[in-house]
GROMACS .gro file of C-alpha atoms in nm:
model
  278
    1MET     CA    1  -0.005   0.006   0.003
    2ARG     CA    2   0.269   0.234   0.104
    3SER     CA    3   0.479   0.170  -0.230
    4ALA     CA    4   0.151   0.242  -0.436
    5GLU     CA    5   0.103   0.571  -0.258
    6ARG     CA    6   0.457   0.657  -0.319
    7GLY     CA    7   0.430   0.579  -0.684
    8VAL     CA    8   0.112   0.796  -0.731
    9ALA     CA    9   0.273   1.061  -0.558
   10ILE     CA   10   0.589   1.043  -0.770
   11ALA     CA   11   0.375   1.037  -1.090
   12PHE     CA   12   0.169   1.333  -1.001
   13SER     CA   13   0.495   1.526  -0.888
   14LEU     CA   14   0.670   1.448  -1.218
   15ALA     CA   15   0.351   1.576  -1.399
   16ALA     CA   16   0.372   1.906  -1.210
   17LEU     CA   17   0.735   1.961  -1.260
   18ALA     CA   18   0.710   1.880  -1.627
   19SER     CA   19   0.422   2.138  -1.671
   20LEU     CA   20   0.631   2.402  -1.495
   21GLY     CA   21   0.911   2.299  -1.718
   22LEU     CA   22   0.700   2.344  -2.027
   23CYS     CA   23   0.619   2.697  -1.914
   24VAL     CA   24   0.980   2.787  -1.871
   25VAL     CA   25   1.088   2.634  -2.206
   26TYR     CA   26   0.816   2.830  -2.377
   27LEU     CA   27   0.901   3.152  -2.213
   28ARG     CA   28   1.251   3.121  -2.320
   29GLY     CA   29   1.168   3.104  -2.691
   30GLY     CA   30   1.034   2.739  -2.724
   31GLN     CA   31   1.208   2.433  -2.851
   32PRO     CA   32   0.948   2.182  -3.014
   33GLN     CA   33   1.141   1.865  -2.902
   34ALA     CA   34   1.163   1.961  -2.547
   35GLU     CA   35   0.811   2.084  -2.542
   36GLY     CA   36   0.684   1.768  -2.688
   37ALA     CA   37   0.881   1.550  -2.416
   38LEU     CA   38   0.770   1.770  -2.131
   39LEU     CA   39   0.409   1.753  -2.256
   40PHE     CA   40   0.436   1.377  -2.277
   41LEU     CA   41   0.569   1.363  -1.922
   42ALA     CA   42   0.289   1.600  -1.788
   43LEU     CA   43   0.002   1.410  -1.932
   44GLY     CA   44   0.167   1.057  -1.903
   45GLY     CA   45   0.240   1.141  -1.523
   46ILE     CA   46  -0.123   1.228  -1.445
   47GLY     CA   47  -0.259   0.942  -1.645
   48ALA     CA   48  -0.010   0.691  -1.487
   49GLY     CA   49  -0.092   0.820  -1.126
   50LEU     CA   50  -0.460   0.789  -1.185
   51MET     CA   51  -0.442   0.435  -1.312
   52LEU     CA   52  -0.201   0.330  -1.035
   53TRP     CA   53  -0.448   0.488  -0.788
   54ALA     CA   54  -0.733   0.305  -0.922
   55LYS     CA   55  -0.560  -0.034  -0.959
   56ARG     CA   56  -0.365  -0.045  -0.647
   57LEU     CA   57  -0.543   0.191  -0.385
   58MET     CA   58  -0.888   0.135  -0.473
   59SER     CA   59  -0.888  -0.259  -0.533
   60ASP     CA   60  -1.097  -0.315  -0.207
   61ILE     CA   61  -1.395  -0.143  -0.373
   62GLY     CA   62  -1.430  -0.419  -0.632
   63GLU     CA   63  -1.551  -0.406  -0.992
   64GLU     CA   64  -1.910  -0.473  -1.106
   65THR     CA   65  -2.001  -0.534  -1.458
   66GLN     CA   66  -2.349  -0.594  -1.601
   67PRO     CA   67  -2.484  -0.656  -1.941
   68ARG     CA   68  -2.618  -0.341  -2.091
   69GLY     CA   69  -3.008  -0.362  -2.146
   70LEU     CA   70  -3.234  -0.172  -2.382
   71ARG     CA   71  -3.453  -0.026  -2.109
   72PRO     CA   72  -3.366   0.190  -1.813
   73SER     CA   73  -3.193   0.005  -1.525
   74PRO     CA   74  -3.433  -0.079  -1.218
   75ARG     CA   75  -3.403   0.162  -0.930
   76THR     CA   76  -3.203  -0.087  -0.707
   77GLU     CA   77  -2.923  -0.106  -0.969
   78ARG     CA   78  -2.920   0.265  -0.992
   79ARG     CA   79  -2.892   0.307  -0.616
   80THR     CA   80  -2.609   0.031  -0.613
   81SER     CA   81  -2.422   0.229  -0.887
   82ALA     CA   82  -2.456   0.550  -0.692
   83GLU     CA   83  -2.329   0.399  -0.374
   84ALA     CA   84  -2.030   0.250  -0.568
   85MET     CA   85  -1.932   0.592  -0.701
   86LEU     CA   86  -1.976   0.756  -0.360
   87GLU     CA   87  -1.740   0.485  -0.221
   88GLY     CA   88  -1.482   0.593  -0.484
   89VAL     CA   89  -1.520   0.971  -0.413
   90ASP     CA   90  -1.473   0.897  -0.030
   91GLU     CA   91  -1.150   0.693  -0.115
   92ILE     CA   92  -1.031   1.007  -0.294
   93ARG     CA   93  -1.120   1.244  -0.010
   94ARG     CA   94  -0.950   1.027   0.240
   95ARG     CA   95  -0.614   1.052   0.068
   96ARG     CA   96  -0.579   1.439   0.085
   97PHE     CA   97  -0.214   1.448   0.013
   98LEU     CA   98  -0.264   1.261  -0.321
   99SER     CA   99  -0.562   1.471  -0.395
  100ARG     CA  100  -0.367   1.799  -0.339
  101LEU     CA  101  -0.082   1.664  -0.567
  102LEU     CA  102  -0.340   1.568  -0.845
  103LEU     CA  103  -0.492   1.921  -0.825
  104GLY     CA  104  -0.150   2.074  -0.824
  105ALA     CA  105  -0.055   1.891  -1.136
  106GLY     CA  106  -0.371   1.964  -1.312
  107ALA     CA  107  -0.320   2.331  -1.235
  108ALA     CA  108   0.033   2.347  -1.359
  109LEU     CA  109  -0.076   2.179  -1.672
  110GLY     CA  110  -0.364   2.429  -1.718
  111ILE     CA  111  -0.114   2.722  -1.669
  112ALA     CA  112   0.112   2.573  -1.929
  113ALA     CA  113  -0.173   2.556  -2.165
  114LEU     CA  114  -0.237   2.935  -2.137
  115PHE     CA  115   0.089   3.024  -2.289
  116PRO     CA  116   0.019   2.899  -2.645
  117ILE     CA  117  -0.323   3.078  -2.619
  118ARG     CA  118  -0.158   3.391  -2.533
  119SER     CA  119   0.062   3.384  -2.824
  120LEU     CA  120  -0.222   3.380  -3.068
  121GLY     CA  121  -0.244   3.756  -3.014
  122ARG     CA  122  -0.551   3.979  -2.969
  123ALA     CA  123  -0.880   3.873  -3.073
  124PRO     CA  124  -0.958   3.988  -3.418
  125ARG     CA  125  -1.301   4.141  -3.310
  126GLY     CA  126  -1.419   4.364  -3.599
  127SER     CA  127  -1.107   4.346  -3.803
  128LEU     CA  128  -1.253   4.052  -3.992
  129PHE     CA  129  -1.550   4.260  -4.120
  130THR     CA  130  -1.351   4.589  -4.219
  131THR     CA  131  -1.083   4.686  -4.469
  132PRO     CA  132  -0.852   4.974  -4.506
  133TRP     CA  133  -1.114   5.149  -4.733
  134ARG     CA  134  -1.269   5.452  -4.580
  135ALA     CA  135  -1.488   5.733  -4.710
  136GLY     CA  136  -1.274   5.977  -4.917
  137ALA     CA  137  -0.979   5.724  -4.977
  138LYS     CA  138  -0.836   5.780  -5.317
  139LEU     CA  139  -0.800   5.481  -5.551
  140VAL     CA  140  -0.447   5.415  -5.652
  141ASN     CA  141  -0.278   5.148  -5.865
  142ALA     CA  142  -0.007   4.896  -5.761
  143GLU     CA  143   0.256   5.171  -5.814
  144GLY     CA  144   0.060   5.422  -5.590
  145GLU     CA  145  -0.055   5.635  -5.877
  146LEU     CA  146  -0.386   5.788  -5.854
  147ILE     CA  147  -0.673   5.650  -6.067
  148THR     CA  148  -0.881   5.891  -6.261
  149ARG     CA  149  -1.187   5.865  -6.490
  150ASP     CA  150  -0.960   5.878  -6.799
  151THR     CA  151  -0.725   5.577  -6.659
  152LEU     CA  152  -0.961   5.315  -6.793
  153GLU     CA  153  -1.118   5.260  -7.124
  154VAL     CA  154  -1.447   5.082  -7.174
  155GLY     CA  155  -1.377   4.713  -7.154
  156SER     CA  156  -1.048   4.735  -6.941
  157PHE     CA  157  -0.975   4.676  -6.582
  158THR     CA  158  -0.707   4.708  -6.319
  159THR     CA  159  -0.625   4.638  -5.968
  160VAL     CA  160  -0.654   4.920  -5.720
  161PHE     CA  161  -0.571   4.977  -5.345
  162PRO     CA  162  -0.664   5.252  -5.101
  163GLU     CA  163  -0.412   5.542  -5.094
  164GLY     CA  164  -0.149   5.467  -4.832
  165ASP     CA  165  -0.236   5.091  -4.824
  166VAL     CA  166  -0.075   4.976  -5.146
  167GLY     CA  167  -0.051   4.590  -5.134
  168SER     CA  168  -0.322   4.553  -4.876
  169ALA     CA  169  -0.443   4.192  -4.884
  170ASP     CA  170  -0.806   4.249  -4.795
  171GLY     CA  171  -0.808   4.612  -4.945
  172GLN     CA  172  -0.747   4.500  -5.315
  173ALA     CA  173  -1.009   4.555  -5.555
  174VAL     CA  174  -1.070   4.523  -5.919
  175LEU     CA  175  -1.183   4.835  -6.116
  176ILE     CA  176  -1.377   4.773  -6.448
  177ARG     CA  177  -1.526   5.006  -6.682
  178VAL     CA  178  -1.818   4.917  -6.904
  179GLU     CA  179  -2.089   5.106  -7.081
  180PRO     CA  180  -2.304   5.275  -6.821
  181GLY     CA  181  -2.627   5.145  -6.947
  182GLN     CA  182  -2.517   4.784  -6.940
  183LEU     CA  183  -2.483   4.761  -6.540
  184ARG     CA  184  -2.780   4.575  -6.392
  185LEU     CA  185  -2.750   4.706  -6.034
  186PRO     CA  186  -2.998   4.823  -5.783
  187ALA     CA  187  -3.050   5.197  -5.795
  188ASP     CA  188  -2.863   5.261  -5.476
  189ARG     CA  189  -2.555   5.052  -5.598
  190LEU     CA  190  -2.577   5.198  -5.948
  191GLU     CA  191  -2.489   5.534  -5.790
  192ASP     CA  192  -2.174   5.381  -5.665
  193ALA     CA  193  -2.058   5.298  -6.009
  194PRO     CA  194  -2.042   5.635  -6.206
  195GLU     CA  195  -2.005   5.641  -6.578
  196GLY     CA  196  -1.991   5.269  -6.585
  197ILE     CA  197  -1.692   5.237  -6.365
  198VAL     CA  198  -1.742   4.972  -6.108
  199ALA     CA  199  -1.532   4.824  -5.841
  200PHE     CA  200  -1.543   4.491  -5.663
  201SER     CA  201  -1.330   4.291  -5.408
  202LYS     CA  202  -1.059   4.099  -5.567
  203ILE     CA  203  -1.084   3.830  -5.303
  204CYS     CA  204  -1.279   3.520  -5.432
  205THR     CA  205  -1.562   3.453  -5.196
  206HIS     CA  206  -1.497   3.073  -5.231
  207ALA     CA  207  -1.158   3.012  -5.106
  208GLY     CA  208  -0.995   3.351  -5.084
  209CYS     CA  209  -0.780   3.348  -5.396
  210PRO     CA  210  -0.730   3.655  -5.602
  211VAL     CA  211  -0.981   3.710  -5.887
  212GLY     CA  212  -0.731   3.813  -6.156
  213LEU     CA  213  -0.884   3.737  -6.488
  214TYR     CA  214  -1.149   3.960  -6.678
  215LEU     CA  215  -1.315   3.841  -6.979
  216ALA     CA  216  -1.412   4.151  -7.148
  217GLU     CA  217  -1.643   4.001  -7.413
  218THR     CA  218  -1.851   3.836  -7.157
  219HIS     CA  219  -1.799   4.090  -6.897
  220GLN     CA  220  -1.694   3.821  -6.633
  221LEU     CA  221  -1.434   3.796  -6.362
  222ARG     CA  222  -1.288   3.465  -6.314
  223CYS     CA  223  -1.076   3.307  -6.021
  224PRO     CA  224  -0.798   3.102  -6.148
  225CYS     CA  225  -0.795   2.887  -5.840
  226HIS     CA  226  -1.139   2.702  -5.889
  227GLN     CA  227  -1.275   2.879  -6.191
  228SER     CA  228  -1.539   3.069  -5.993
  229THR     CA  229  -1.682   3.315  -6.247
  230PHE     CA  230  -1.866   3.619  -6.152
  231ASP     CA  231  -2.091   3.841  -6.379
  232VAL     CA  232  -1.977   4.211  -6.362
  233LEU     CA  233  -2.296   4.342  -6.507
  234ASP     CA  234  -2.514   4.172  -6.260
  235GLY     CA  235  -2.328   4.302  -5.944
  236ALA     CA  236  -2.051   4.034  -5.957
  237ASN     CA  237  -2.302   3.761  -5.883
  238PRO     CA  238  -2.163   3.405  -5.939
  239ALA     CA  239  -2.233   3.285  -6.279
  240TYR     CA  240  -2.022   2.955  -6.269
  241GLY     CA  241  -1.807   2.753  -6.032
  242PRO     CA  242  -1.809   2.671  -5.655
  243ALA     CA  243  -1.844   3.031  -5.522
  244ALA     CA  244  -2.193   3.090  -5.372
  245ARG     CA  245  -2.160   3.465  -5.287
  246ALA     CA  246  -2.118   3.775  -5.498
  247LEU     CA  247  -1.805   3.969  -5.486
  248PRO     CA  248  -1.859   4.260  -5.245
  249GLN     CA  249  -1.896   4.607  -5.422
  250LEU     CA  250  -1.678   4.904  -5.350
  251PRO     CA  251  -1.879   5.229  -5.359
  252ILE     CA  252  -1.685   5.492  -5.546
  253GLY     CA  253  -1.720   5.845  -5.675
  254ILE     CA  254  -1.549   6.081  -5.893
  255ALA     CA  255  -1.384   6.393  -5.754
  256ASP     CA  256  -1.400   6.749  -5.922
  257ASP     CA  257  -1.039   6.679  -6.031
  258GLY     CA  258  -1.149   6.359  -6.202
  259SER     CA  259  -0.985   6.131  -5.946
  260LEU     CA  260  -1.172   5.825  -5.817
  261TYR     CA  261  -1.233   5.779  -5.443
  262ALA     CA  262  -1.426   5.547  -5.211
  263LYS     CA  263  -1.753   5.644  -5.038
  264GLY     CA  264  -1.685   5.390  -4.767
  265ASP     CA  265  -1.605   5.016  -4.717
  266PHE     CA  266  -1.701   4.735  -4.927
  267SER     CA  267  -2.076   4.648  -4.922
  268GLU     CA  268  -2.024   4.329  -4.735
  269PRO     CA  269  -1.729   4.152  -4.557
  270VAL     CA  270  -1.477   4.025  -4.823
  271GLY     CA  271  -1.332   3.677  -4.867
  272PRO     CA  272  -1.491   3.330  -4.802
  273SER     CA  273  -1.847   3.339  -4.629
  274PHE     CA  274  -1.748   3.230  -4.271
  275TRP     CA  275  -1.975   3.508  -4.125
  276ASN     CA  276  -2.302   3.400  -4.284
  277LEU     CA  277  -2.319   3.034  -4.257
  278SER     CA  278  -2.642   3.034  -4.059
   0.00000   0.00000   0.00000
């Protein structure tokens, strides 16, 4: 009995020390092999201690096995099961030293688990729903040059960014010019496409790849990753492929000097539709 208690105590103590060691290794910059070994000792120590406790220190309680029936157990069997469980709880309570070691090992492992969570950084909060585009932001190309009403001819397109955020992953947009009368947009969105110049997010709503192909004859944008195709004239609604949601539109206007500017952010969150699965 004494040797069994000593073995359980050693297992729980080893688990606690390994968990604390895991914290130290992580704070010093981390080392994958050492972290893996320490995590193995922490989890293995707790598991070995519990098994040794059950097999060697609680053997007098006995084991009861019964066939599983299709109907609820009789009241007498449920009472017997409850009494057996309470006997096991009393056995744990009697051995306070081992119980405290178990709690200490569990707490140390819990503390060690907090460090990787902290390294994930701050919660994204609303950042997944917004981009660098703001009302008044000028449209520029990849070289940072201002885009004007004369930059594009009918049937052409280019990639644009908000001024000051060239290269932004979620702020990239495709600017296309068509004949004004060809656009089939709601009245409120048609105002955001002056003179047939319309802008949509360049991030595919299927898997997040950049939509970089424009088929001028059919007025379609195509994603090269999985061939999702969007109808520009119909508000960039999906016309073909796995994408199930239209590309969000960027509301734009034309300033007095002819430069293009954004009236605000995209009409909807950009990228794959993680936010509207319900």
